[in-house]
Short mmCIF file of C-alpha atoms in Angstrom, two decimals:
data_model
loop_
_atom_site.label_atom_id
_atom_site.label_comp_id
_atom_site.label_asym_id
_atom_site.label_seq_id
_atom_site.Cartn_x
_atom_site.Cartn_y
_atom_site.Cartn_z
CA MET F 1 104.45 138.77 106.67
CA SER F 2 103.97 135.44 105.29
CA THR F 3 105.58 131.95 107.34
CA LEU F 4 107.10 129.40 105.61
CA ASP F 5 105.85 125.79 106.98
CA LEU F 6 108.39 123.44 104.48
CA ARG F 7 106.68 120.44 107.47
CA ARG F 8 104.46 118.98 104.93
CA HIS F 9 108.15 118.93 102.03
CA VAL F 10 110.20 116.91 105.63
CA ARG F 11 107.25 114.90 105.96
CA ARG F 12 107.47 113.32 103.10
CA ASP F 13 111.27 113.14 102.85
CA PRO F 14 112.84 113.46 105.94
CA MET F 15 116.44 112.41 107.22
CA PRO F 16 117.06 109.60 109.16
CA GLY F 17 118.07 110.47 112.29
CA PHE F 18 121.93 110.77 113.84
CA ASP F 19 123.40 110.93 116.50
CA LEU F 20 123.99 113.99 118.21
CA GLY F 21 127.23 113.13 120.59
CA ASP F 22 127.64 115.31 123.44
CA VAL F 23 126.27 118.09 122.27
CA SER F 24 125.51 121.33 124.91
CA ALA F 25 121.72 122.10 125.50
CA ALA F 26 122.80 126.06 124.03
CA ASP F 27 124.77 124.15 121.51
CA LEU F 28 121.45 122.39 120.31
CA GLU F 29 119.20 125.31 120.26
CA ALA F 30 121.91 127.15 119.07
CA ALA F 31 121.68 124.79 115.73
CA ARG F 32 118.21 124.06 115.17
CA THR F 33 118.10 128.00 115.61
CA ASN F 34 121.04 128.42 112.56
CA TRP F 35 119.93 125.60 110.85
CA ARG F 36 115.93 127.65 111.09
CA GLU F 37 117.61 131.08 110.32
CA ARG F 38 119.23 129.49 107.11
CA MET F 39 115.91 127.11 105.95
CA VAL F 40 114.40 130.81 105.30
CA SER F 41 117.59 133.37 104.09
CA GLU F 42 118.17 130.46 101.32
CA HIS F 43 113.90 130.78 100.78
CA ALA F 44 114.13 135.32 100.40
CA SER F 45 117.96 134.34 98.18
CA ALA F 46 115.71 132.74 95.30
CA ARG F 47 113.47 136.25 94.86
CA VAL F 48 117.20 137.87 94.70
CA PHE F 49 118.41 135.49 91.75
CA GLY F 50 114.70 136.16 90.16
CA ALA F 51 115.08 139.45 90.14
CA LEU F 52 118.35 139.49 88.14
CA VAL F 53 116.53 137.84 84.70
CA GLY F 54 114.78 141.19 83.88
CA GLY F 55 118.36 142.25 83.90
CA MET F 56 120.21 140.88 82.79
CA MET F 57 117.86 140.63 79.66
CA ARG F 58 117.80 144.03 79.61
CA ALA F 59 121.74 144.50 79.19
CA GLY F 60 121.76 142.05 76.32
CA LEU F 61 123.78 139.15 79.05
CA PRO F 62 124.22 135.57 76.60
CA ALA F 63 120.93 133.69 77.05
CA ASP F 64 122.69 131.09 78.39
CA GLU F 65 123.92 132.95 82.03
CA THR F 66 120.02 133.76 81.81
CA TYR F 67 118.90 130.53 81.84
CA ARG F 68 122.35 129.45 84.55
CA VAL F 69 120.70 131.70 86.67
CA ALA F 70 117.06 130.56 86.32
CA GLU F 71 118.56 127.10 87.88
CA MET F 72 119.89 129.15 90.49
CA VAL F 73 116.60 129.96 91.99
CA ARG F 74 116.09 126.51 91.73
CA GLN F 75 118.95 125.58 93.71
CA GLU F 76 118.14 128.18 96.77
CA LEU F 77 113.91 126.96 97.36
CA ASP F 78 115.83 123.38 97.24
CA HIS F 79 118.57 124.02 100.23
CA ALA F 80 115.73 126.13 101.98
CA ARG F 81 114.48 122.58 102.15
CA LEU F 82 117.40 121.10 103.06
CA CYS F 83 118.32 123.10 106.00
CA ALA F 84 114.64 122.19 106.74
CA ARG F 85 115.21 118.62 107.18
CA VAL F 86 118.84 118.82 109.18
CA LEU F 87 116.00 121.43 111.10
CA ALA F 88 113.34 119.16 111.89
CA SER F 89 115.69 116.27 113.15
CA LEU F 90 117.86 118.22 115.23
CA GLY F 91 114.46 118.42 117.02
CA GLY F 92 113.23 121.59 115.53
CA GLU F 93 110.11 122.71 113.18
CA PRO F 94 111.25 123.50 109.76
CA VAL F 95 108.32 126.84 110.08
CA ALA F 96 108.92 130.46 109.94
CA PRO F 97 108.54 133.65 109.84
CA MET F 98 109.27 134.81 106.38
CA PRO F 99 111.66 138.81 106.23
CA GLU F 100 110.50 141.84 105.02
CA LEU F 101 111.91 141.17 100.86
CA VAL F 102 113.64 144.40 100.41
CA GLU F 103 113.33 144.71 96.63
CA LEU F 104 116.35 144.07 94.18
CA PRO F 105 117.32 148.28 93.59
CA ASP F 106 117.35 148.99 88.80
CA HIS F 107 119.94 150.90 89.09
CA ALA F 108 118.01 153.63 86.73
CA ASP F 109 120.90 156.38 87.61
CA THR F 110 123.32 154.26 85.21
CA THR F 111 123.54 152.16 82.22
CA PRO F 112 122.05 148.90 81.48
CA LEU F 113 125.38 146.92 81.43
CA GLU F 114 126.37 149.22 84.93
CA GLY F 115 123.57 147.74 86.81
CA VAL F 116 123.75 144.50 86.06
CA LEU F 117 127.13 144.29 86.84
CA ARG F 118 126.68 146.59 90.84
CA ASN F 119 123.32 144.06 90.88
CA VAL F 120 126.00 140.88 90.16
CA ILE F 121 129.22 141.84 91.75
CA SER F 122 127.42 142.24 95.63
CA ILE F 123 125.69 138.96 94.50
CA GLY F 124 128.03 135.88 93.05
CA CYS F 125 131.52 138.58 93.63
CA CYS F 126 130.52 139.51 97.37
CA SER F 127 128.02 137.45 98.94
CA GLU F 128 128.31 133.97 96.99
CA THR F 129 131.64 134.05 97.27
CA VAL F 130 131.72 134.68 101.23
CA ALA F 131 129.06 131.86 101.59
CA VAL F 132 131.18 129.59 99.39
CA ALA F 133 134.37 129.88 102.40
CA LEU F 134 131.56 130.18 104.81
CA VAL F 135 130.27 126.57 104.14
CA ALA F 136 133.39 125.11 103.18
CA THR F 137 134.51 126.04 106.35
CA GLU F 138 131.85 124.44 107.84
CA ARG F 139 131.42 121.31 106.10
CA GLU F 140 135.69 120.83 107.33
CA GLU F 141 134.00 120.69 110.98
CA ALA F 142 130.54 118.64 110.23
CA GLY F 143 130.45 115.48 111.54
CA PRO F 144 127.45 113.54 110.57
CA PRO F 145 127.78 111.64 107.66
CA ALA F 146 124.12 113.37 107.12
CA VAL F 147 124.61 116.66 107.89
CA ARG F 148 128.85 116.10 105.93
CA ARG F 149 125.69 115.37 102.49
CA VAL F 150 123.42 118.53 102.84
CA LEU F 151 126.76 120.84 102.88
CA ASP F 152 128.77 119.54 99.89
CA GLN F 153 125.19 119.83 98.55
CA ILE F 154 124.85 123.41 99.09
CA LEU F 155 128.35 124.20 98.76
CA ARG F 156 128.76 122.60 94.70
CA ASP F 157 125.47 125.77 93.84
CA GLU F 158 128.04 128.50 95.92
CA ILE F 159 130.44 127.22 93.75
CA LYS F 160 128.33 127.80 91.00
CA HIS F 161 127.26 131.03 92.02
CA SER F 162 130.01 133.07 93.12
CA ARG F 163 131.50 131.52 89.51
CA PHE F 164 128.39 133.07 88.10
CA GLY F 165 129.50 136.86 88.94
CA TRP F 166 133.81 135.75 88.38
CA ARG F 167 132.41 134.67 85.44
CA ILE F 168 130.36 137.68 84.15
CA ALA F 169 132.42 140.31 86.26
CA SER F 170 136.04 139.44 83.99
CA ARG F 171 134.05 138.85 80.83
CA LEU F 172 132.37 142.12 80.95
CA ALA F 173 134.02 144.71 82.97
CA PRO F 174 136.50 145.54 80.05
CA SER F 175 133.70 146.27 77.87
CA LEU F 176 132.66 149.64 80.49
CA SER F 177 133.31 152.88 79.93
CA ALA F 178 135.22 154.61 81.50
CA LYS F 179 132.45 156.94 83.52
CA GLU F 180 131.21 153.24 83.73
CA ARG F 181 133.77 152.44 85.59
CA ARG F 182 134.13 154.64 87.15
CA SER F 183 130.64 154.48 88.54
CA LEU F 184 130.55 150.80 88.73
CA SER F 185 133.84 151.37 91.17
CA SER F 186 132.69 154.40 93.13
CA TYR F 187 129.53 151.86 94.15
CA LEU F 188 131.51 149.25 95.41
CA VAL F 189 132.08 151.51 98.86
CA ASP F 190 128.06 150.97 99.17
CA ALA F 191 128.33 147.06 98.06
CA PHE F 192 131.61 146.86 99.87
CA ALA F 193 129.51 148.84 104.19
CA HIS F 194 126.40 146.93 103.02
CA GLN F 195 128.41 143.50 102.87
CA VAL F 196 130.15 144.15 106.22
CA ARG F 197 126.44 144.85 107.89
CA PHE F 198 124.87 141.99 106.60
CA HIS F 199 127.61 139.53 107.95
CA ALA F 200 128.06 142.08 111.25
CA PRO F 201 125.78 139.90 113.39
CA PHE F 202 128.21 137.40 113.69
CA LEU F 203 130.13 138.94 116.37
CA ASP F 204 127.63 138.69 118.49
CA MET F 205 127.02 135.06 117.74
CA PRO F 206 127.93 132.64 120.20
CA CYS F 207 130.95 130.25 119.41
CA ALA F 208 129.92 126.70 120.24
CA GLU F 209 132.09 123.62 120.62
CA ASP F 210 133.39 120.80 118.69
CA ALA F 211 130.53 118.59 118.78
CA GLY F 212 128.50 122.27 118.47
CA ARG F 213 130.13 123.66 115.99
CA ALA F 214 129.85 119.30 114.15
CA ILE F 215 125.59 120.37 113.73
CA GLY F 216 125.60 123.44 112.63
CA ALA F 217 126.09 125.81 116.00
CA PRO F 218 128.25 128.72 114.91
CA HIS F 219 131.37 129.70 116.22
CA GLY F 220 130.57 133.88 115.42
CA ARG F 221 133.96 134.85 115.81
CA SER F 222 135.54 132.65 113.05
CA SER F 223 132.46 133.23 111.06
CA TRP F 224 133.48 136.83 111.30
CA LEU F 225 137.18 136.54 110.36
CA VAL F 226 136.17 133.79 107.14
CA PHE F 227 134.56 136.93 106.50
CA VAL F 228 136.63 139.92 107.10
CA SER F 229 139.70 137.18 105.13
CA THR F 230 136.93 136.32 102.48
CA MET F 231 137.16 140.19 101.89
CA ASN F 232 140.42 141.29 102.45
CA ASP F 233 142.15 138.18 100.18
CA ILE F 234 139.80 137.09 97.53
CA VAL F 235 136.88 139.31 96.72
CA VAL F 236 138.74 142.68 95.93
CA PRO F 237 142.34 141.15 94.83
CA GLY F 238 139.39 139.72 92.37
CA LEU F 239 137.81 142.55 91.41
CA GLU F 240 141.51 144.94 91.34
CA ARG F 241 142.14 141.91 88.71
CA CYS F 242 138.53 142.92 86.62
CA GLY F 243 139.98 146.52 86.33
CA LEU F 244 137.38 148.26 89.04
CA ALA F 245 138.57 150.29 92.35
CA ALA F 246 138.29 147.86 94.75
CA ALA F 247 141.12 148.20 96.99
CA GLU F 248 140.60 151.75 97.53
CA ALA F 249 137.29 151.60 98.13
CA TRP F 250 136.90 148.86 101.14
CA ARG F 251 140.10 150.96 102.89
CA GLU F 252 137.73 153.67 102.52
CA VAL F 253 134.74 150.66 104.31
CA ARG F 254 137.20 150.06 106.81
CA SER F 255 138.37 153.44 107.36
CA TRP F 256 135.32 154.45 108.63
CA GLY F 257 135.67 152.35 112.34
CA ARG F 258 139.08 153.76 112.48
CA ALA F 259 137.13 157.49 112.80
CA SER F 260 134.64 156.26 115.19
CA MET P 1 144.25 117.97 117.40
CA THR P 2 142.78 120.59 119.50
CA THR P 3 140.11 122.97 119.17
CA THR P 4 141.60 125.86 118.25
CA THR P 5 144.01 123.66 115.78
CA LYS P 6 141.40 121.94 113.64
CA ARG P 7 138.56 125.53 113.58
CA SER P 8 141.97 127.41 112.33
CA LYS P 9 142.83 124.46 109.96
CA ALA P 10 138.46 124.89 108.78
CA ARG P 11 139.35 128.27 107.88
CA ALA P 12 142.28 127.74 105.91
CA ASN P 13 140.30 124.85 104.07
CA GLY P 14 137.07 126.52 103.69
CA LEU P 15 139.22 129.90 101.91
CA ARG P 16 140.73 128.28 100.17
CA LEU P 17 138.82 126.99 98.53
CA ALA P 18 136.53 130.39 98.07
CA ALA P 19 139.84 131.04 97.01
CA LYS P 20 140.63 128.43 93.79
CA VAL P 21 136.77 129.96 93.05
CA ALA P 22 137.61 133.53 92.21
CA THR P 23 140.36 132.71 90.60
CA VAL P 24 139.80 132.88 86.55
CA GLY P 25 140.99 129.22 86.27
CA GLY P 26 138.75 128.31 88.97
CA PHE P 27 136.82 128.33 85.86
CA ALA P 28 136.98 124.96 85.31
CA VAL P 29 136.56 124.28 89.43
CA ALA P 30 133.22 124.95 89.20
CA ALA P 31 132.79 122.06 86.75
CA LEU P 32 134.01 119.16 88.87
CA GLY P 33 133.00 117.25 91.33
CA LEU P 34 133.87 118.60 95.03
CA ALA P 35 136.28 115.99 95.26
CA GLU P 36 137.93 117.11 92.65
CA ALA P 37 137.92 120.99 93.64
CA HIS P 38 140.00 119.89 96.41
CA ALA P 39 142.72 117.82 94.59
CA ALA P 40 143.23 120.42 91.79
CA GLY P 41 146.37 122.61 92.71
CA THR P 42 146.98 125.54 90.51
CA ASN P 43 149.59 127.74 90.33
CA GLU P 44 147.52 130.64 92.17
CA MET P 45 147.00 128.74 95.11
CA THR P 46 151.06 129.70 95.58
CA THR P 47 149.16 133.52 95.51
CA HIS P 48 146.75 132.41 98.74
CA ALA P 49 148.29 130.42 100.58
CA ALA P 50 148.75 134.27 102.05
CA THR P 51 145.45 134.37 102.44
CA SER P 52 144.65 131.20 104.59
CA GLU P 53 148.06 131.46 106.67
CA VAL P 54 146.20 134.35 108.69
CA ALA P 55 143.06 132.71 108.84
CA ALA P 56 144.88 129.96 110.28
CA THR P 57 147.14 131.26 112.31
CA HIS P 58 144.57 134.36 113.57
CA ASP P 59 143.37 133.20 117.00
CA ASP P 60 140.28 134.18 117.97
CA THR P 61 140.09 134.96 121.32
CA GLN P 62 142.07 137.97 120.63
CA PRO P 63 140.23 141.89 118.75
CA LEU P 64 139.63 140.44 115.66
CA PRO P 65 139.61 143.07 112.34
CA MET P 66 137.60 146.02 112.16
CA GLU P 67 134.97 144.33 115.30
CA GLY P 68 134.25 148.05 116.74
CA TRP P 69 133.64 150.00 113.83
CA ALA P 70 131.27 147.12 112.38
CA LYS P 71 129.78 146.59 116.03
CA VAL P 72 127.72 149.78 115.92
CA GLN P 73 126.65 150.18 113.06
CA ASN P 74 123.05 149.62 111.88
CA ARG P 75 123.05 145.11 110.77
CA GLY P 76 120.61 142.75 109.51
CA GLY P 77 120.91 140.92 106.51
CA ASP P 78 117.35 139.78 105.32
CA CYS P 79 116.35 138.09 107.51
CA GLY P 80 116.75 140.45 110.50
CA CYS P 81 118.30 138.49 112.49
CA SER P 82 121.94 136.23 111.75
CA PRO P 83 124.10 136.55 108.79
CA CYS P 84 123.15 133.33 106.71
CA TRP P 85 124.71 132.16 103.08
CA GLY P 86 122.09 133.65 101.14
CA PRO P 87 122.70 136.88 98.80
CA PRO P 88 121.16 139.90 100.93
CA ALA P 89 119.60 142.08 97.77
CA PRO P 90 122.25 144.12 96.78
CA PRO P 91 122.14 147.85 98.35
CA PRO P 92 120.80 151.22 96.42
CA ARG P 93 123.49 153.30 95.05
CA GLY P 94 124.39 156.16 97.70
CA VAL P 95 123.08 154.34 101.00
CA ALA P 96 127.32 154.02 102.18
#
């Protein structure tokens, strides 16, 4: 297991201190934990975009799009550095163990086109669209200008990442064969279930007060509501507009709860 | 403004922005600065008004959608802890 250590970067480019207001000790610790985990997650997600490049080339996607994805790798690494600076400003040390880095699936069971769309939809249309909603929500409640500026920068990039997903899906889905479309629609069950499992820990996260949320402490229940609303009202209808059976896939995933 | 109202309003605005980004017409939104993105109005906004209404009015002390089954599933993002913004690796086919 490796360690992500961004102390040197933070020392070279520290964030000015800011007023914490009347944040409780518990919310301050929750904010530190949140920014530390974001630092690690953003850094780790750079490999997700990097791994997209090969699949895009195999599927013959335009070179401009591959170039944009390469920039997304750098953007995620930059996000990690931004999170590290906020963490340090809150009195936390920007050092943390890296998680297990799961490989992107190569989807060898299908065509290169469907394979890359599976990954693009999961990453861009699902994960990054949820991220836009979450970051934009947090930005509304952010207090210190330095924190708002960090969220502004991250949000600008998340918007690009989400739009990349929707642009590719809407342009390429119409050229799928009937078999590829059925297969991709079927994959949405896997993608949606994965999203639910990935975001379910929100349900166990603490619910910070105003002053805590202003510096990035989580409100788990509110974040879960943002996630479910994004899936229900944005992701599923958007993928339906691309000609995929997203509503059916989402209904199936939601039905597991009624069956259990 | 009460805490609950502030949180609801923040959710509604966050979802509105995500909805704009996800529409085909929202492609132009990505090229705008954030201030312009918030100010830009499109016809899709009326479509997404319902999204914002649900998120804005939900009392998040009440049971949440899908709460029950989500809690018993095998969970964890790439960092094995809390869900974060960085996208996780997509799942392979057939693991649902």
